[in-house]
Amino acid sequence: MTDHAFPDDARAAVHDVIARRRDVRRGFTLDPVDDEVLTRVLAAAHQAPSVGLSQPWDFLLLTDVEQRAHIQALAARQRDAFAASLPSGRTRLFDGIKVEAILQTPLNVVVTCDPTRGGPYTLGRHADPRMAPFSAALAVQNLWLAARAEGLGVGWVSFFDPDELARELGLPGHLEIVAYLCVGHVEQFPPAPELVLSGWARRRPLTWAVHHGAWGDRRLPGGEAVSLLTETVAAIVPADAAAMRAAEERQGQLTKPRGSLGVLEELGTRLAGMYAVCPPPMPEPVAIAVFAGDHGVHAQGVSPWPQEVTTQMVGNFLAGGAVINALGRQVGAEVTVVDVGVAGDVPDAPGLLARKVARGTADMTQGPAMTPEQVQQALEVGIDAARDLVAQGNRLLVTGDMGIANTTASAALTSAFTGLDVEQVTGRGTGIDDAMLAHKVGVIRRALVVNAVDAADPVAALAAVGGLEHAAVAGFLLGSAALRTPVVLDGVIACSAALVARAIAPDAAGYWVAGHRSVEPGASAALDHLGLTPLVDLDLRLGEGSGAALSVPLVQSAARVLREVATFDSAGVTDKA
Ligand SMILES: Cc1cc2nc3c(=O)[nH]c(=O)nc-3n(C[C@H](O)[C@H](O)[C@H](O)COP(=O)(O)O)c2cc1C
């Protein structure tokens, strides 16, 4: 500590107010806010730093109830529109979330930004005009913290079309709205963010957010430099044995003959182990992550489909028109598309994670499909995707994939990791004839020999004959396991990636559920090797995550049984003698 540091109690007070500031939407009282207190809070806001000392903010104080009722109606419309856009697995959660307290507070404060204030020579804004609203946002934060110290709750409402709100407020045209705040005394402050308490989202640990030197070297100051993969693997623990024992016992107490729900009972027990609690929470919301990449081995003529179909189908996923979108809607899941290695350009769109590591892999018959750096990056893309989706509140993840020629890479990996002959694990993919199948087997054999693939070094084997989406799925499976979040495996691509992931971290397999049995022979071989029983067997061979999506209601049913079915004791039903 330097001589300039605040005394201990003052420093503690600063950190305390930061930690205990909350966005408040419920529990307000309508007691008026004292003028002196409000002036202190506004003075704190007014001391915020600003670009070129432009002080671009103004504070519009609203108390008139009729005016606020009009504004509340605007927010209600936006809320309805947002609710209508949600996957059904999120709708139920959102129903219980309050997003504004416009009329439940005595005072609303609109913080505006004048982007012209400071003049044309505003120091620092010349290069980046966003600095003006950023400065106004800092005033909001000061206001928020000072209000908390005064015991006042603040709730930020962003459910507005800004132009509509500006018109309703009759604001001069040169002003931008930065924040709409509901301010008042509260019965109590929530102990954690409301969105955490409701299960909508989770806090991200600080370790995920601090990078050293280059983006991606994540660790706390003074922390040891380890790769994201190493850190993730170190965080994976076996599924919780005590929770599984409790679930097994509970299965025996539920009002049904023991074992009568077959595979669902085993699944429910496994879910308890994954979440480390019995009964397990409902596996909801659900997110499907479709990892897309292209394959250099396509040049060897292993698929009748042109490579550009990968890019085109990614466009279809993003437009909501593919099978996985329809099935996702059916089971209430959101679909995220991860471009980890598509050869073509994928235009930005909501739901896209643009994480291209390369424009497809190299041809595995000529050498490794990926460089060591590429495979590492693709694994990290998968880990990060898992982190993002879990932090967004998802409690069940589903793998999906897209990549013309990716069953070739899958068969190569499956042969390498199961020790089975290439012929036994190679299928017809999107539908190839006997001649092309024989050719495909030959291509895979060649790739395994050329690269001297050795499953004892799983990451090197993955780099040699895998795909960028296989690597990302493997990372996704490890990242999810590290966060104790179950993942439903789709078909042959996910199963082959799971073989790699299990070789890297055996305990991770305790968090995976086999969604379905694909007709691709490699999928069954991999599932046998993984010891997983597929939930659905419908002769599917589409990929995209389709089979896994179909099994989501079964996974949820397994949890619901443990959560909701009465026990013999509680229902007063006599157990079998
Ligand atoms: C820019 C911004 C906009 C926000 N908009 C809303 C909103 O429209 N409705 C709402 O209920 N909360 C809103 N919030 C509050 C956040 O949900 C909240 O800050 C977050 O969940 C963390 O909780 P905490 O503030 O209690 O720590 C907003 C917060 C910020 C910073």
Coordinates of C-alpha atoms and ligand atoms in Angstrom, one line a residue:
M1 CA 0.0 0.0 0.0
T2 CA 1.3 3.5 -0.8
D3 CA 1.2 6.5 1.5
H4 CA -1.6 7.8 -0.7
A5 CA -3.9 4.9 -0.1
F6 CA -7.1 5.5 2.0
P7 CA -7.1 4.2 5.5
D8 CA -8.3 0.6 5.9
D9 CA -11.9 1.4 6.9
A10 CA -12.3 3.9 4.0
R11 CA -10.9 1.5 1.5
A12 CA -13.1 -1.2 2.9
A13 CA -16.1 1.1 2.5
V14 CA -15.3 1.7 -1.2
H15 CA -15.1 -2.0 -1.9
D16 CA -18.2 -2.6 0.2
V17 CA -20.3 -0.2 -1.8
I18 CA -19.1 -1.6 -5.0
A19 CA -19.8 -5.2 -3.9
R20 CA -23.2 -4.3 -2.4
R21 CA -24.5 -2.1 -5.2
R22 CA -27.4 -3.9 -6.8
D23 CA -29.8 -3.3 -9.7
V24 CA -33.1 -3.1 -7.9
R25 CA -36.5 -3.8 -9.5
R26 CA -38.7 -4.9 -6.6
G27 CA -39.2 -4.0 -3.0
F28 CA -39.2 -0.2 -3.5
T29 CA -41.2 2.0 -1.2
L30 CA -42.8 5.1 -2.5
D31 CA -41.2 7.3 0.3
P32 CA -39.9 10.5 -1.3
V33 CA -36.2 10.9 -1.9
D34 CA -34.9 13.7 0.3
D35 CA -33.7 16.7 -1.8
E36 CA -30.3 17.0 0.0
V37 CA -29.6 13.3 -0.4
L38 CA -30.6 13.4 -4.1
T39 CA -28.3 16.4 -4.6
R40 CA -25.4 14.5 -3.1
V41 CA -26.1 11.6 -5.4
L42 CA -26.2 13.8 -8.4
A43 CA -23.1 15.6 -7.3
A44 CA -21.3 12.3 -7.2
A45 CA -22.5 11.5 -10.8
H46 CA -21.4 15.0 -11.9
Q47 CA -17.8 14.3 -10.7
A48 CA -17.4 11.4 -13.1
P49 CA -14.4 11.4 -15.5
S50 CA -15.2 12.5 -19.0
V51 CA -13.5 12.6 -22.4
G52 CA -11.7 16.0 -22.7
L53 CA -13.6 17.0 -19.6
S54 CA -16.6 17.4 -21.8
Q55 CA -19.1 16.5 -19.1
P56 CA -21.6 15.4 -21.7
W57 CA -24.3 14.3 -19.2
D58 CA -27.5 15.9 -18.0
F59 CA -30.0 14.5 -15.5
L60 CA -33.7 14.8 -16.2
L61 CA -35.7 14.1 -13.0
L62 CA -39.2 12.7 -13.5
T63 CA -41.8 12.5 -10.8
D64 CA -45.1 13.0 -12.7
V65 CA -47.0 9.8 -12.5
E66 CA -49.0 10.3 -15.7
Q67 CA -45.9 11.0 -17.7
R68 CA -44.2 7.9 -16.2
A69 CA -47.3 5.8 -17.0
H70 CA -46.8 6.6 -20.7
I71 CA -43.2 5.7 -20.4
Q72 CA -44.0 2.5 -18.6
A73 CA -46.3 1.5 -21.5
L74 CA -43.4 1.8 -23.9
A75 CA -41.3 -0.5 -21.7
A76 CA -44.1 -3.0 -21.4
R77 CA -44.3 -3.2 -25.2
Q78 CA -40.6 -3.9 -25.4
R79 CA -40.8 -6.5 -22.7
D80 CA -43.6 -8.3 -24.6
A81 CA -41.6 -8.2 -27.8
F82 CA -38.5 -9.6 -26.1
A83 CA -40.6 -12.3 -24.3
A84 CA -42.0 -13.4 -27.7
S85 CA -38.5 -13.7 -29.2
L86 CA -37.3 -16.1 -26.5
P87 CA -36.9 -19.9 -26.9
S88 CA -39.6 -21.5 -24.7
G89 CA -37.0 -22.9 -22.3
R90 CA -36.2 -19.2 -21.4
T91 CA -39.8 -17.9 -21.5
R92 CA -40.8 -19.6 -18.3
L93 CA -37.7 -18.1 -16.5
F94 CA -38.3 -14.7 -18.0
D95 CA -42.0 -14.7 -16.8
G96 CA -40.7 -14.4 -13.2
I97 CA -38.2 -11.6 -13.9
K98 CA -39.2 -8.0 -13.3
V99 CA -37.4 -5.6 -15.6
E100 CA -38.5 -2.2 -14.4
A101 CA -40.0 -0.3 -11.5
I102 CA -41.0 2.9 -13.3
L103 CA -44.2 3.4 -11.3
Q104 CA -43.1 1.7 -8.1
T105 CA -40.5 4.3 -7.4
P106 CA -41.0 8.0 -6.5
L107 CA -38.4 9.2 -8.9
N108 CA -37.0 8.3 -12.4
V109 CA -33.8 9.8 -13.6
V110 CA -32.9 10.0 -17.3
V111 CA -29.2 10.5 -18.0
T112 CA -28.6 12.1 -21.4
C113 CA -25.5 12.6 -23.4
D114 CA -24.7 15.7 -25.5
P115 CA -22.2 14.4 -28.1
T116 CA -21.4 17.9 -29.2
R117 CA -20.5 19.2 -25.8
G118 CA -16.9 20.2 -25.5
G119 CA -16.7 21.4 -29.1
P120 CA -14.8 20.1 -32.1
Y121 CA -11.5 19.9 -30.2
T122 CA -12.7 17.8 -27.4
L123 CA -9.5 16.1 -26.3
G124 CA -9.7 12.4 -27.1
R125 CA -13.1 12.2 -28.7
H126 CA -11.8 13.1 -32.1
A127 CA -10.6 9.5 -32.6
D128 CA -13.6 7.7 -31.1
P129 CA -17.0 9.4 -30.8
R130 CA -18.1 6.6 -28.5
M131 CA -16.1 8.3 -25.7
A132 CA -19.0 10.7 -25.1
P133 CA -21.7 8.2 -24.1
F134 CA -19.0 6.2 -22.3
S135 CA -18.4 9.3 -20.2
A136 CA -22.1 9.6 -19.4
A137 CA -22.2 5.9 -18.4
L138 CA -19.5 6.6 -15.9
A139 CA -21.7 9.3 -14.4
V140 CA -24.4 6.6 -14.1
Q141 CA -22.0 4.4 -12.2
N142 CA -21.1 7.2 -9.8
L143 CA -24.8 7.9 -9.2
W144 CA -25.5 4.2 -8.6
L145 CA -22.7 3.8 -6.1
A146 CA -23.5 7.0 -4.2
A147 CA -27.2 6.1 -4.1
R148 CA -26.3 2.7 -2.6
A149 CA -24.2 4.4 0.0
E150 CA -27.3 6.6 0.8
G151 CA -29.5 3.5 1.1
L152 CA -31.3 4.3 -2.2
G153 CA -32.0 1.6 -4.7
V154 CA -31.5 2.2 -8.5
G155 CA -32.9 0.1 -11.3
W156 CA -31.6 0.7 -14.9
V157 CA -34.3 0.2 -17.6
S158 CA -33.2 -0.5 -21.1
F159 CA -36.4 -1.9 -22.5
F160 CA -36.9 1.1 -24.8
D161 CA -36.6 2.1 -28.4
P162 CA -34.4 5.2 -27.7
D163 CA -36.0 7.3 -30.4
E164 CA -39.5 6.5 -29.0
L165 CA -38.4 7.4 -25.5
A166 CA -36.8 10.6 -26.6
R167 CA -40.0 11.6 -28.4
E168 CA -42.1 10.8 -25.3
L169 CA -39.7 12.9 -23.2
G170 CA -39.7 15.8 -25.7
L171 CA -35.9 15.8 -25.7
P172 CA -34.0 18.2 -27.9
G173 CA -32.8 16.4 -31.0
H174 CA -29.1 16.6 -30.3
L175 CA -29.3 14.6 -27.1
E176 CA -28.9 10.8 -26.7
I177 CA -30.4 8.9 -23.9
V178 CA -27.8 6.9 -22.0
A179 CA -29.8 5.6 -19.1
Y180 CA -33.3 5.5 -17.6
L181 CA -33.1 4.9 -13.9
C182 CA -35.8 4.1 -11.3
V183 CA -34.7 5.5 -7.9
G184 CA -36.2 5.1 -4.5
H185 CA -35.9 3.7 -1.0
V186 CA -36.1 -0.1 -0.7
E187 CA -37.2 -2.6 1.8
Q188 CA -34.0 -4.5 1.2
F189 CA -31.2 -4.9 -1.3
P190 CA -31.0 -8.3 -3.0
P191 CA -27.9 -10.3 -1.7
A192 CA -26.9 -11.1 -5.3
P193 CA -27.9 -9.9 -8.8
E194 CA -31.5 -10.7 -9.4
L195 CA -30.5 -12.4 -12.7
V196 CA -28.3 -14.7 -10.7
L197 CA -31.0 -15.4 -8.1
S198 CA -33.5 -16.3 -10.8
G199 CA -31.1 -18.5 -12.7
W200 CA -31.1 -16.4 -15.8
A201 CA -27.4 -15.9 -15.8
R202 CA -24.3 -16.6 -13.8
R203 CA -21.3 -14.5 -12.8
R204 CA -18.1 -15.0 -14.7
P205 CA -15.0 -15.5 -12.5
L206 CA -12.4 -12.8 -12.6
T207 CA -9.8 -15.4 -13.9
W208 CA -11.7 -15.6 -17.2
A209 CA -11.4 -11.9 -17.8
V210 CA -7.8 -11.0 -17.0
H211 CA -5.3 -11.5 -19.9
H212 CA -1.5 -10.9 -19.8
G213 CA 0.2 -9.3 -22.8
A214 CA -1.8 -11.0 -25.5
W215 CA -5.5 -11.7 -25.4
G216 CA -5.9 -15.3 -24.3
D217 CA -3.2 -15.6 -21.7
R218 CA -5.7 -15.5 -18.9
R219 CA -4.6 -15.5 -15.2
L220 CA -4.8 -13.3 -12.2
P221 CA -1.9 -11.0 -11.5
G222 CA 0.9 -13.1 -10.1
G223 CA -0.8 -16.3 -11.3
E224 CA 1.0 -19.1 -13.1
A225 CA 0.8 -19.1 -16.9
V226 CA -1.1 -22.2 -17.9
S227 CA -3.0 -22.9 -21.1
L228 CA -6.8 -22.7 -21.1
L229 CA -6.9 -26.4 -21.8
T230 CA -4.6 -27.3 -18.9
E231 CA -6.6 -25.0 -16.6
T232 CA -9.9 -26.6 -17.8
V233 CA -8.7 -30.1 -17.4
A234 CA -7.5 -29.4 -13.9
A235 CA -10.9 -28.1 -13.0
I236 CA -12.7 -31.3 -14.0
V237 CA -13.7 -33.5 -11.1
P238 CA -15.6 -36.8 -11.2
A239 CA -19.4 -36.6 -11.1
D240 CA -20.5 -36.4 -7.4
A241 CA -20.7 -39.9 -5.9
A242 CA -22.7 -38.9 -2.9
A243 CA -25.4 -37.1 -5.0
M244 CA -25.6 -40.2 -7.2
R245 CA -26.0 -42.5 -4.2
A246 CA -28.8 -40.2 -2.9
A247 CA -30.5 -40.3 -6.3
E248 CA -30.2 -44.0 -6.5
E249 CA -31.8 -44.4 -3.1
R250 CA -34.5 -41.9 -4.1
Q251 CA -35.3 -43.8 -7.3
G252 CA -36.1 -46.7 -5.0
Q253 CA -38.4 -44.6 -2.8
L254 CA -40.5 -43.1 -5.7
T255 CA -44.0 -44.4 -6.3
K256 CA -43.1 -46.8 -9.0
P257 CA -41.7 -50.3 -9.2
R258 CA -37.9 -50.1 -8.8
G259 CA -36.1 -49.9 -12.1
S260 CA -39.4 -49.5 -14.0
L261 CA -38.1 -46.4 -15.8
G262 CA -35.2 -48.2 -17.1
V263 CA -32.5 -46.0 -18.7
L264 CA -34.3 -42.9 -17.5
E265 CA -33.5 -43.9 -13.9
E266 CA -29.8 -44.3 -14.6
L267 CA -29.9 -41.0 -16.4
G268 CA -31.6 -39.2 -13.5
T269 CA -29.0 -40.6 -11.2
R270 CA -26.2 -39.5 -13.4
L271 CA -27.7 -36.0 -13.7
A272 CA -27.6 -35.8 -9.9
G273 CA -23.9 -36.7 -10.0
M274 CA -23.2 -34.1 -12.7
Y275 CA -25.0 -31.2 -10.9
A276 CA -23.7 -32.6 -7.5
V277 CA -27.1 -32.3 -5.9
C278 CA -30.1 -34.6 -5.5
P279 CA -32.7 -34.1 -6.8
P280 CA -30.9 -32.5 -9.8
P281 CA -32.2 -29.1 -11.0
M282 CA -34.3 -29.0 -14.2
P283 CA -31.8 -29.2 -17.1
E284 CA -33.2 -25.9 -18.5
P285 CA -32.5 -23.5 -20.3
V286 CA -30.9 -25.5 -23.1
A287 CA -28.4 -24.3 -25.6
I288 CA -27.4 -26.1 -28.8
A289 CA -23.9 -25.1 -30.1
V290 CA -23.4 -26.0 -33.7
F291 CA -19.7 -26.0 -34.5
A292 CA -18.9 -25.5 -38.2
G293 CA -15.7 -26.1 -40.1
D294 CA -14.4 -27.3 -43.5
H295 CA -12.0 -30.1 -44.3
G296 CA -9.0 -30.2 -46.6
V297 CA -9.6 -33.9 -47.1
H298 CA -12.6 -32.9 -49.1
A299 CA -10.2 -32.6 -52.0
Q300 CA -9.8 -36.4 -52.0
G301 CA -13.3 -36.9 -53.2
V302 CA -14.8 -38.3 -49.9
S303 CA -18.2 -36.5 -50.2
P304 CA -20.5 -35.9 -53.1
W305 CA -21.4 -32.5 -51.7
P306 CA -19.4 -29.3 -52.7
Q307 CA -17.5 -27.7 -49.9
E308 CA -19.5 -24.4 -50.2
V309 CA -22.5 -26.2 -48.7
T310 CA -20.9 -25.8 -45.3
T311 CA -21.0 -22.0 -45.6
Q312 CA -24.5 -22.1 -47.1
M313 CA -25.9 -24.3 -44.3
V314 CA -24.3 -22.0 -41.7
G315 CA -26.3 -19.2 -43.3
N316 CA -29.4 -21.4 -43.1
F317 CA -28.8 -22.1 -39.4
L318 CA -28.4 -18.4 -38.7
A319 CA -31.6 -17.6 -40.7
G320 CA -33.5 -20.2 -38.5
G321 CA -34.4 -22.4 -41.5
A322 CA -32.5 -25.7 -40.8
V323 CA -33.7 -28.8 -39.2
I324 CA -31.7 -28.0 -36.0
N325 CA -33.6 -24.7 -35.8
A326 CA -37.0 -26.4 -36.1
L327 CA -36.0 -29.1 -33.5
G328 CA -34.4 -26.5 -31.3
R329 CA -37.7 -24.5 -31.3
Q330 CA -39.6 -27.8 -30.6
V331 CA -37.6 -28.5 -27.4
G332 CA -37.3 -24.8 -26.3
A333 CA -33.5 -24.6 -26.9
E334 CA -31.5 -21.7 -28.3
V335 CA -29.2 -22.4 -31.2
T336 CA -25.7 -20.8 -31.3
V337 CA -23.6 -21.3 -34.4
V338 CA -19.8 -21.3 -33.9
D339 CA -17.7 -20.7 -37.1
V340 CA -14.5 -22.3 -36.0
G341 CA -13.2 -23.1 -39.5
V342 CA -15.6 -22.5 -42.3
A343 CA -13.8 -22.0 -45.6
G344 CA -16.2 -19.3 -46.8
D345 CA -17.1 -15.9 -45.3
V346 CA -20.0 -16.1 -42.8
P347 CA -21.8 -12.8 -42.5
D348 CA -22.3 -11.5 -39.0
A349 CA -25.7 -12.4 -37.6
P350 CA -27.3 -12.8 -34.1
G351 CA -26.5 -16.2 -32.8
L352 CA -23.2 -16.4 -34.6
L353 CA -19.9 -16.8 -32.7
A354 CA -17.3 -15.8 -35.3
R355 CA -14.3 -17.7 -34.1
K356 CA -12.7 -18.8 -37.3
V357 CA -9.3 -20.4 -36.6
A358 CA -8.6 -21.2 -40.2
R359 CA -10.5 -21.5 -43.5
G360 CA -10.8 -25.2 -43.2
T361 CA -8.1 -27.8 -42.3
A362 CA -5.3 -29.0 -44.5
D363 CA -5.7 -32.3 -46.4
M364 CA -4.9 -35.0 -43.8
T365 CA -3.5 -37.4 -46.5
Q366 CA -0.7 -34.9 -47.0
G367 CA 0.2 -34.3 -43.4
P368 CA -1.5 -33.0 -40.2
A369 CA -4.9 -31.4 -40.8
M370 CA -4.1 -28.8 -38.2
T371 CA -1.0 -27.1 -36.8
P372 CA -0.4 -27.4 -33.1
E373 CA -1.4 -23.7 -32.7
Q374 CA -4.6 -24.3 -34.7
V375 CA -5.7 -27.3 -32.7
Q376 CA -5.0 -25.5 -29.4
Q377 CA -7.0 -22.5 -30.6
A378 CA -9.9 -24.6 -31.8
L379 CA -10.0 -26.4 -28.4
E380 CA -10.1 -23.1 -26.7
V381 CA -12.9 -21.9 -28.9
G382 CA -14.9 -24.8 -27.6
I383 CA -14.0 -24.2 -24.0
D384 CA -14.9 -20.5 -24.3
A385 CA -18.2 -21.4 -26.0
A386 CA -19.1 -23.7 -23.1
R387 CA -18.1 -20.9 -20.6
D388 CA -20.2 -18.4 -22.4
L389 CA -23.3 -20.6 -22.7
V390 CA -23.1 -21.7 -19.0
A391 CA -22.6 -18.1 -17.9
Q392 CA -25.7 -17.2 -19.9
G393 CA -27.6 -19.4 -17.5
N394 CA -27.9 -22.6 -19.6
R395 CA -28.1 -25.8 -17.6
L396 CA -28.0 -28.2 -20.4
L397 CA -25.8 -28.0 -23.5
V398 CA -26.1 -29.9 -26.8
T399 CA -23.5 -30.4 -29.4
G400 CA -24.1 -29.8 -33.0
D401 CA -21.8 -29.7 -36.0
M402 CA -21.6 -28.9 -39.7
G403 CA -18.8 -29.5 -42.1
I404 CA -18.8 -31.2 -45.5
A405 CA -16.5 -34.2 -45.3
N406 CA -16.5 -34.3 -41.5
T407 CA -17.5 -37.9 -41.2
T408 CA -14.1 -38.7 -42.8
A409 CA -12.3 -37.0 -39.9
S410 CA -14.6 -38.6 -37.4
A411 CA -13.9 -42.1 -38.8
A412 CA -10.2 -41.5 -38.6
L413 CA -10.4 -40.3 -35.0
T414 CA -12.7 -43.2 -34.0
S415 CA -10.4 -45.8 -35.6
A416 CA -7.4 -44.2 -33.8
F417 CA -9.1 -44.0 -30.4
T418 CA -11.0 -47.3 -30.4
G419 CA -8.4 -49.4 -32.2
L420 CA -11.0 -50.7 -34.6
D421 CA -10.3 -51.1 -38.2
V422 CA -11.1 -48.1 -40.4
E423 CA -13.6 -50.2 -42.4
Q424 CA -15.6 -50.9 -39.2
V425 CA -16.0 -47.3 -38.3
T426 CA -16.5 -45.6 -41.7
G427 CA -20.0 -44.9 -43.0
R428 CA -21.7 -43.3 -45.9
G429 CA -22.0 -39.9 -44.3
T430 CA -24.4 -37.9 -46.4
G431 CA -25.1 -40.9 -48.6
I432 CA -22.2 -42.2 -50.8
D433 CA -22.2 -45.2 -53.0
D434 CA -20.1 -48.4 -52.5
A435 CA -17.2 -47.2 -54.7
M436 CA -16.9 -43.9 -52.9
L437 CA -17.2 -45.6 -49.5
A438 CA -14.3 -47.9 -50.4
H439 CA -12.3 -44.9 -51.6
K440 CA -13.1 -43.1 -48.3
V441 CA -11.8 -46.0 -46.3
G442 CA -8.6 -45.9 -48.4
V443 CA -8.2 -42.2 -47.8
I444 CA -8.6 -42.6 -44.1
R445 CA -6.1 -45.4 -43.9
R446 CA -3.6 -43.3 -45.8
A447 CA -4.1 -40.4 -43.5
L448 CA -3.6 -42.5 -40.4
V449 CA -0.3 -43.9 -41.8
V450 CA 1.0 -40.6 -43.2
N451 CA 0.6 -39.0 -39.9
A452 CA 1.6 -42.0 -37.8
V453 CA -1.4 -41.3 -35.6
D454 CA -1.0 -42.3 -32.0
A455 CA -3.9 -42.0 -29.6
A456 CA -1.5 -41.9 -26.7
D457 CA -1.0 -38.2 -27.6
P458 CA -4.7 -37.2 -28.0
V459 CA -4.1 -33.6 -29.0
A460 CA -1.5 -34.5 -31.6
A461 CA -3.9 -37.2 -33.0
L462 CA -6.7 -34.6 -33.1
A463 CA -4.4 -32.2 -35.0
A464 CA -3.4 -35.0 -37.4
V465 CA -6.7 -36.3 -38.6
G466 CA -9.4 -34.2 -36.8
G467 CA -11.4 -31.2 -37.9
L468 CA -11.5 -27.8 -36.5
E469 CA -15.1 -28.5 -35.4
H470 CA -14.0 -31.8 -33.8
A471 CA -11.4 -29.9 -31.8
A472 CA -13.9 -27.3 -30.8
V473 CA -16.5 -29.9 -29.8
A474 CA -13.8 -31.7 -27.7
G475 CA -13.0 -28.3 -26.0
F476 CA -16.7 -27.8 -25.5
L477 CA -17.1 -31.2 -23.8
L478 CA -14.2 -30.5 -21.5
G479 CA -15.3 -26.9 -20.8
S480 CA -18.8 -28.0 -19.9
A481 CA -17.5 -30.8 -17.6
A482 CA -15.3 -28.3 -15.8
L483 CA -18.4 -26.3 -15.1
R484 CA -20.4 -29.3 -14.0
T485 CA -22.8 -28.9 -16.8
P486 CA -24.2 -31.9 -18.7
V487 CA -23.8 -32.1 -22.4
V488 CA -25.9 -34.2 -24.8
L489 CA -23.7 -35.7 -27.6
D490 CA -25.1 -35.7 -31.1
G491 CA -23.9 -38.2 -33.7
V492 CA -20.6 -39.4 -35.1
I493 CA -18.8 -36.1 -35.0
A494 CA -19.5 -35.5 -31.3
C495 CA -18.9 -39.1 -30.4
S496 CA -15.5 -39.0 -32.1
A497 CA -14.6 -35.7 -30.4
A498 CA -15.8 -37.3 -27.1
L499 CA -13.2 -40.1 -27.6
V500 CA -10.5 -37.4 -27.9
A501 CA -11.8 -35.4 -24.9
R502 CA -12.0 -38.5 -22.7
A503 CA -8.5 -39.4 -23.6
I504 CA -7.5 -35.9 -22.4
A505 CA -9.6 -35.9 -19.2
P506 CA -11.3 -39.3 -18.4
D507 CA -13.5 -37.8 -15.7
A508 CA -15.2 -35.5 -18.2
A509 CA -17.1 -38.4 -19.6
G510 CA -19.2 -38.4 -16.4
Y511 CA -20.9 -35.3 -17.7
W512 CA -22.0 -36.5 -21.1
V513 CA -25.3 -38.0 -22.2
A514 CA -25.5 -39.9 -25.5
G515 CA -28.4 -38.3 -27.4
H516 CA -29.0 -40.8 -30.1
R517 CA -27.5 -43.7 -32.1
S518 CA -26.6 -42.4 -35.5
V519 CA -26.6 -44.9 -38.4
E520 CA -22.9 -44.1 -38.9
P521 CA -21.1 -47.2 -37.7
G522 CA -18.4 -45.0 -36.0
A523 CA -21.0 -43.5 -33.7
S524 CA -22.0 -46.8 -32.2
A525 CA -18.4 -47.9 -31.9
A526 CA -17.5 -44.7 -30.1
L527 CA -20.5 -45.0 -27.8
D528 CA -19.6 -48.5 -26.9
H529 CA -16.1 -47.4 -26.2
L530 CA -17.4 -44.5 -24.0
G531 CA -19.8 -46.8 -22.2
L532 CA -22.8 -44.6 -23.0
T533 CA -26.3 -45.7 -23.9
P534 CA -28.0 -43.6 -26.6
L535 CA -31.5 -42.3 -25.7
V536 CA -32.9 -42.3 -29.2
D537 CA -32.5 -44.6 -32.1
L538 CA -34.3 -43.2 -35.1
D539 CA -32.0 -44.0 -38.0
L540 CA -30.8 -40.4 -38.1
R541 CA -27.6 -39.4 -40.0
L542 CA -28.1 -35.6 -40.4
G543 CA -25.8 -34.1 -37.8
E544 CA -26.4 -30.5 -36.9
G545 CA -27.3 -31.6 -33.3
S546 CA -30.6 -33.0 -34.5
G547 CA -30.6 -36.4 -32.7
A548 CA -29.3 -34.8 -29.5
A549 CA -31.9 -32.1 -29.6
L550 CA -34.6 -34.8 -29.9
S551 CA -33.4 -36.4 -26.7
V552 CA -33.6 -33.2 -24.6
P553 CA -37.1 -33.9 -23.4
L554 CA -35.9 -37.3 -22.2
V555 CA -33.1 -35.8 -20.2
Q556 CA -35.5 -33.3 -18.7
S557 CA -38.0 -36.0 -17.9
A558 CA -35.3 -38.0 -16.0
A559 CA -34.6 -35.0 -13.8
R560 CA -38.3 -34.1 -13.4
V561 CA -39.1 -37.6 -12.2
L562 CA -36.5 -37.3 -9.4
R563 CA -37.8 -33.8 -8.6
E564 CA -41.5 -34.3 -8.7
V565 CA -42.6 -37.9 -8.2
A566 CA -43.9 -38.6 -4.7
T567 CA -42.2 -41.2 -2.5
F568 CA -44.1 -44.1 -1.0
D569 CA -43.9 -42.4 2.3
S570 CA -45.1 -39.0 1.2
A571 CA -48.0 -40.3 -0.9
G572 CA -49.0 -42.9 1.7
V573 CA -48.6 -45.7 -0.9
T574 CA -47.6 -49.2 0.4
D575 CA -44.3 -50.3 -1.0
K576 CA -43.8 -53.9 -2.4
A577 CA -43.3 -56.4 0.4
Ligands
LIG1 C1 -26.6 -0.8 -19.4 C2 -27.5 -1.6 -18.5 C3 -28.8 -1.8 -18.8 C4 -29.6 -2.5 -18.0 N1 -31.0 -2.7 -18.3 C5 -31.8 -3.4 -17.5 C6 -33.2 -3.5 -17.7 O1 -33.7 -3.0 -18.7 N2 -34.0 -4.1 -16.8 C7 -33.4 -4.7 -15.7 O2 -34.2 -5.2 -14.9 N3 -32.1 -4.6 -15.4 C8 -31.3 -3.9 -16.3 N4 -30.0 -3.8 -16.0 C9 -29.4 -4.4 -14.7 C10 -28.6 -5.6 -14.9 O3 -29.4 -6.7 -15.2 C11 -27.8 -5.8 -13.7 O4 -26.9 -4.8 -13.6 C12 -27.0 -7.1 -13.7 O5 -27.9 -8.2 -13.7 C13 -26.1 -7.3 -12.5 O6 -26.8 -7.1 -11.3 P1 -26.4 -6.0 -10.2 O7 -26.5 -4.7 -10.9 O8 -27.4 -6.2 -9.1 O9 -25.0 -6.4 -9.8 C14 -29.1 -3.1 -16.8 C15 -27.8 -2.8 -16.4 C16 -27.0 -2.1 -17.3 C17 -25.6 -1.8 -16.8

